[in-house]
CSV table of C-alpha atoms in Angstrom, one decimal:
chain,number,residue,atom,x,y,z
V,1,ALA,CA,18.9,4.0,23.6
V,2,GLN,CA,17.9,3.1,20.1
V,3,LYS,CA,18.0,-0.6,19.3
V,4,ILE,CA,18.5,-0.1,15.6
V,5,THR,CA,20.5,2.8,14.2
V,6,GLN,CA,20.6,3.7,10.6
V,7,THR,CA,22.8,6.8,10.3
V,8,GLN,CA,22.3,7.6,6.6
V,9,PRO,CA,18.9,9.3,6.1
V,10,GLY,CA,19.6,9.5,2.3
V,11,MET,CA,22.2,8.1,-0.1
V,12,PHE,CA,22.9,8.4,-3.8
V,13,VAL,CA,24.6,5.8,-5.9
V,14,GLN,CA,25.5,5.6,-9.6
V,15,GLU,CA,23.7,2.9,-11.6
V,16,LYS,CA,25.8,-0.3,-11.8
V,17,GLU,CA,27.9,0.7,-8.8
V,18,ALA,CA,27.8,-1.1,-5.4
V,19,VAL,CA,26.4,0.6,-2.3
V,20,THR,CA,26.5,-0.1,1.4
V,21,LEU,CA,23.7,0.9,3.7
V,22,ASP,CA,24.7,1.0,7.4
V,23,CYS,CA,23.0,-0.5,10.3
V,24,THR,CA,24.1,-0.9,13.9
V,25,TYR,CA,22.2,-2.6,16.6
V,26,ASP,CA,22.1,-2.8,20.4
V,27,THR,CA,21.1,-5.9,22.3
V,28,SER,CA,22.3,-8.0,25.2
V,29,ASP,CA,20.5,-11.1,24.1
V,30,PRO,CA,22.9,-13.7,22.5
V,31,SER,CA,20.1,-14.9,20.2
V,32,TYR,CA,18.8,-12.4,17.7
V,33,GLY,CA,18.1,-12.0,14.0
V,34,LEU,CA,18.6,-9.1,11.7
V,35,PHE,CA,16.5,-8.3,8.7
V,36,TRP,CA,16.5,-5.8,5.8
V,37,TYR,CA,13.4,-4.6,4.1
V,38,LYS,CA,12.9,-2.5,1.0
V,39,GLN,CA,10.0,-0.1,0.7
V,40,PRO,CA,9.6,1.4,-2.8
V,41,SER,CA,7.5,4.4,-3.5
V,42,SER,CA,4.4,2.2,-3.9
V,43,GLY,CA,4.6,1.5,-0.2
V,44,GLU,CA,4.8,-2.2,0.2
V,45,MET,CA,7.4,-3.8,2.5
V,46,ILE,CA,9.6,-6.3,0.8
V,47,PHE,CA,11.8,-8.7,2.7
V,48,LEU,CA,15.4,-8.8,1.3
V,49,ILE,CA,17.7,-10.7,3.6
V,50,TYR,CA,18.1,-12.3,7.0
V,51,GLN,CA,21.1,-12.9,9.3
V,52,GLY,CA,20.9,-14.9,12.5
V,53,SER,CA,23.3,-14.2,15.4
V,54,TYR,CA,24.7,-17.7,15.3
V,55,ASP,CA,25.1,-17.9,11.6
V,56,GLN,CA,28.7,-18.5,10.7
V,57,GLN,CA,28.6,-17.0,7.3
V,58,ASN,CA,27.3,-13.7,6.0
V,59,ALA,CA,24.0,-13.9,4.3
V,60,THR,CA,23.6,-13.4,0.6
V,61,GLU,CA,20.5,-13.2,-1.6
V,62,GLY,CA,21.3,-12.5,-5.2
V,63,ARG,CA,22.6,-8.9,-5.5
V,64,TYR,CA,22.1,-8.4,-1.7
V,65,SER,CA,24.6,-9.4,0.9
V,66,LEU,CA,24.8,-8.6,4.6
V,67,ASN,CA,28.2,-7.6,6.0
V,68,PHE,CA,27.7,-9.0,9.6
V,69,GLN,CA,30.3,-7.8,12.1
V,70,LYS,CA,29.1,-9.2,15.4
V,71,ALA,CA,31.7,-7.7,17.7
V,72,ARG,CA,31.0,-4.3,16.3
V,73,LYS,CA,27.2,-4.9,16.3
V,74,SER,CA,26.8,-3.9,12.7
V,75,ALA,CA,24.8,-5.5,9.9
V,76,ASN,CA,25.3,-3.5,6.8
V,77,LEU,CA,23.4,-4.2,3.6
V,78,VAL,CA,25.5,-4.3,0.4
V,79,ILE,CA,23.7,-4.0,-2.9
V,80,SER,CA,25.9,-4.9,-5.9
V,81,ALA,CA,25.4,-3.5,-9.4
V,82,SER,CA,22.7,-1.0,-8.4
V,83,GLN,CA,19.7,-0.7,-10.7
V,84,LEU,CA,17.2,2.1,-11.1
V,85,GLY,CA,14.6,-0.1,-9.4
V,86,ASP,CA,16.7,-0.2,-6.3
V,87,SER,CA,15.6,3.4,-5.5
V,88,ALA,CA,13.6,3.0,-2.3
V,89,MET,CA,13.6,3.3,1.4
V,90,TYR,CA,15.6,0.5,3.2
V,91,PHE,CA,14.9,-0.5,6.7
V,92,CYS,CA,17.0,-2.6,9.1
V,93,ALA,CA,15.2,-4.5,11.8
V,94,MET,CA,16.0,-6.8,14.7
V,95,ARG,CA,14.3,-9.7,16.4
V,96,GLU,CA,15.6,-10.5,19.9
V,97,GLY,CA,15.5,-13.7,21.8
V,98,SER,CA,14.0,-17.0,21.0
V,99,GLY,CA,10.9,-17.1,23.2
V,100,ALA,CA,7.3,-16.1,22.4
V,101,GLY,CA,8.0,-12.4,22.8
V,102,SER,CA,10.9,-12.6,20.4
V,103,TYR,CA,8.7,-12.5,17.4
V,104,GLN,CA,8.5,-8.7,17.5
V,105,LEU,CA,10.6,-6.7,15.1
V,106,THR,CA,12.2,-3.4,16.0
V,107,PHE,CA,12.9,-1.2,13.0
V,108,GLY,CA,15.4,1.5,12.3
V,109,LYS,CA,14.3,4.8,10.8
V,110,GLY,CA,15.4,3.9,7.3
V,111,THR,CA,17.7,5.1,4.6
V,112,LYS,CA,16.4,6.5,1.3
V,113,LEU,CA,18.5,5.3,-1.6
V,114,SER,CA,18.4,7.0,-4.9
V,115,VAL,CA,20.0,5.4,-7.9
V,116,ILE,CA,21.3,7.8,-10.5
V,117,PRO,CA,21.3,6.8,-14.2
A,1,ASP,CA,2.3,-14.3,-1.0
A,2,ALA,CA,1.1,-14.8,2.5
A,3,GLY,CA,-2.5,-13.8,1.6
A,4,ILE,CA,-2.6,-10.8,3.9
A,5,THR,CA,-5.4,-8.4,3.1
A,6,GLN,CA,-5.9,-5.1,4.9
A,7,SER,CA,-9.1,-3.1,4.7
A,8,PRO,CA,-9.8,-0.3,4.1
A,9,ARG,CA,-6.8,0.8,2.1
A,10,HIS,CA,-7.5,4.4,2.7
A,11,LYS,CA,-9.7,6.2,5.2
A,12,VAL,CA,-10.4,9.7,6.2
A,13,THR,CA,-12.2,10.2,9.6
A,14,GLU,CA,-13.0,12.9,12.0
A,15,THR,CA,-11.4,13.5,15.3
A,16,GLY,CA,-13.2,11.7,18.1
A,17,THR,CA,-14.8,9.0,16.0
A,18,PRO,CA,-14.0,5.3,16.4
A,19,VAL,CA,-12.2,3.5,13.6
A,20,THR,CA,-11.5,-0.2,13.0
A,21,LEU,CA,-8.9,-1.5,10.7
A,22,ARG,CA,-9.0,-5.1,9.6
A,23,CYS,CA,-6.3,-7.5,8.8
A,24,HIS,CA,-7.2,-10.9,7.2
A,25,GLN,CA,-4.8,-13.7,6.5
A,26,THR,CA,-5.4,-17.0,4.7
A,27,GLU,CA,-2.4,-19.1,5.9
A,28,ASN,CA,-3.3,-19.8,9.5
A,29,HIS,CA,-0.3,-18.1,11.0
A,30,ARG,CA,-0.2,-17.8,14.7
A,31,TYR,CA,1.5,-14.5,15.1
A,32,MET,CA,0.1,-11.3,13.8
A,33,TYR,CA,1.1,-7.7,14.3
A,34,TRP,CA,0.0,-4.1,13.8
A,35,TYR,CA,2.6,-1.4,13.1
A,36,ARG,CA,2.4,2.2,12.3
A,37,GLN,CA,4.8,4.1,10.0
A,38,ASP,CA,5.5,7.7,10.4
A,39,PRO,CA,8.2,9.9,8.7
A,40,GLY,CA,11.4,9.9,10.7
A,41,HIS,CA,10.3,7.0,12.9
A,42,GLY,CA,10.4,3.9,10.8
A,43,LEU,CA,7.8,1.3,11.8
A,44,ARG,CA,6.7,1.0,15.4
A,45,LEU,CA,4.8,-1.9,16.9
A,46,ILE,CA,1.3,-1.1,18.2
A,47,HIS,CA,0.0,-4.5,19.3
A,48,TYR,CA,0.6,-8.1,18.5
A,49,SER,CA,-1.2,-11.4,18.8
A,50,TYR,CA,0.2,-14.8,19.5
A,51,GLY,CA,-3.1,-16.7,19.1
A,52,VAL,CA,-6.9,-16.4,19.3
A,53,LYS,CA,-7.8,-14.0,22.1
A,54,ASP,CA,-4.0,-13.7,23.0
A,55,THR,CA,-2.7,-10.2,22.5
A,56,ASP,CA,-0.1,-7.9,24.0
A,57,LYS,CA,1.0,-4.3,23.8
A,58,GLY,CA,3.8,-2.9,21.7
A,59,GLU,CA,5.8,0.2,21.8
A,60,VAL,CA,3.1,2.7,20.9
A,61,SER,CA,-0.2,1.1,22.2
A,62,ASP,CA,-1.8,4.1,23.8
A,63,GLY,CA,-5.1,5.0,22.2
A,64,TYR,CA,-5.4,1.6,20.4
A,65,SER,CA,-7.0,-1.7,21.2
A,66,VAL,CA,-7.0,-5.0,19.3
A,67,SER,CA,-9.1,-8.1,19.0
A,68,ARG,CA,-8.5,-11.5,17.6
A,69,SER,CA,-11.6,-13.8,17.8
A,70,LYS,CA,-10.5,-15.9,14.8
A,71,THR,CA,-7.0,-17.0,13.7
A,72,GLU,CA,-7.5,-15.3,10.3
A,73,ASP,CA,-8.6,-11.9,11.5
A,74,PHE,CA,-6.8,-9.3,13.6
A,75,LEU,CA,-8.6,-6.0,14.2
A,76,LEU,CA,-7.1,-2.7,15.3
A,77,THR,CA,-9.5,-0.1,16.8
A,78,LEU,CA,-8.9,3.5,17.5
A,79,GLU,CA,-11.5,4.2,20.2
A,80,SER,CA,-11.5,7.9,19.6
A,81,ALA,CA,-9.3,9.0,16.7
A,82,THR,CA,-6.9,11.9,17.2
A,83,SER,CA,-4.8,13.8,14.6
A,84,SER,CA,-1.7,12.2,16.0
A,85,GLN,CA,-3.0,8.8,14.8
A,86,THR,CA,-2.8,10.0,11.2
A,87,SER,CA,-0.4,7.4,9.8
A,88,VAL,CA,0.1,4.4,7.6
A,89,TYR,CA,-0.8,1.2,9.4
A,90,PHE,CA,0.7,-2.1,8.4
A,91,CYS,CA,-0.4,-5.6,9.4
A,92,ALA,CA,2.1,-8.4,9.4
A,93,ILE,CA,2.5,-12.1,10.0
A,94,SER,CA,5.7,-13.9,11.0
A,95,ARG,CA,7.0,-17.3,9.9
A,96,ASP,CA,9.3,-19.6,11.8
A,97,ARG,CA,12.8,-20.1,10.6
A,98,GLY,CA,13.0,-23.1,8.2
A,99,SER,CA,9.8,-21.9,6.6
A,100,LYS,CA,9.9,-20.5,3.1
A,101,ASN,CA,10.1,-16.8,3.2
A,102,TYR,CA,11.2,-16.8,6.8
A,103,GLY,CA,10.6,-13.5,8.6
A,104,TYR,CA,7.7,-11.1,8.4
A,105,THR,CA,5.3,-10.6,5.5
A,106,PHE,CA,3.4,-7.3,5.5
A,107,GLY,CA,0.1,-6.3,4.2
A,108,SER,CA,-0.2,-3.5,1.7
A,109,GLY,CA,-1.0,-0.9,4.4
A,110,THR,CA,-3.9,1.3,5.4
A,111,ARG,CA,-3.4,5.1,5.0
A,112,LEU,CA,-5.5,6.7,7.8
A,113,THR,CA,-6.1,10.5,7.9
A,114,VAL,CA,-7.7,12.0,11.0
A,115,VAL,CA,-9.1,15.5,10.3
């Protein structure tokens, strides 16, 4: 079974509108962390936001927020007021556990977001 | 900027030849990783290191070996390159929570083509 599932291969959003990118995860470990990364066409991987499994509040970073629903095992990324520069691939990733082996990240297959002017 | 440098940035090689990719970091991070990125697969872990001479396999380690003789350098070797190893390779380091920029920082990637 996939550990990270991103069900939207591609999405379109109008400039200045909000958009939600879906991510569901599968783990039996009570300690885990969820990350979102942005990959523009230039290819670099840019860290956006992090949510820990024990965090009480949803993470926010500027225009990015993470809608964390632990019981449903979902960690959706919300981008408010989309900009043309938000057009990119977006990856959800998970880090399980807290020991030495927990430093590995498992990635979803990504969602390609296109912002329309 | 974590000071991660990957070399080369691009490489074309022939099937059956050995290839070594280098990852160099300047911040003394303990954990380093090699991932490959292929369309439709996201990023998949090849090998990782948790210290000098301490390495372990990831999800797609077949056909790859790694070495870490110094904290700052993590080498990925394709012993005999195959066309299925044509990919974009990313090196990464990880920081502990509580550190600035918690999480992973990635290098710029190496685009490898095996012909």
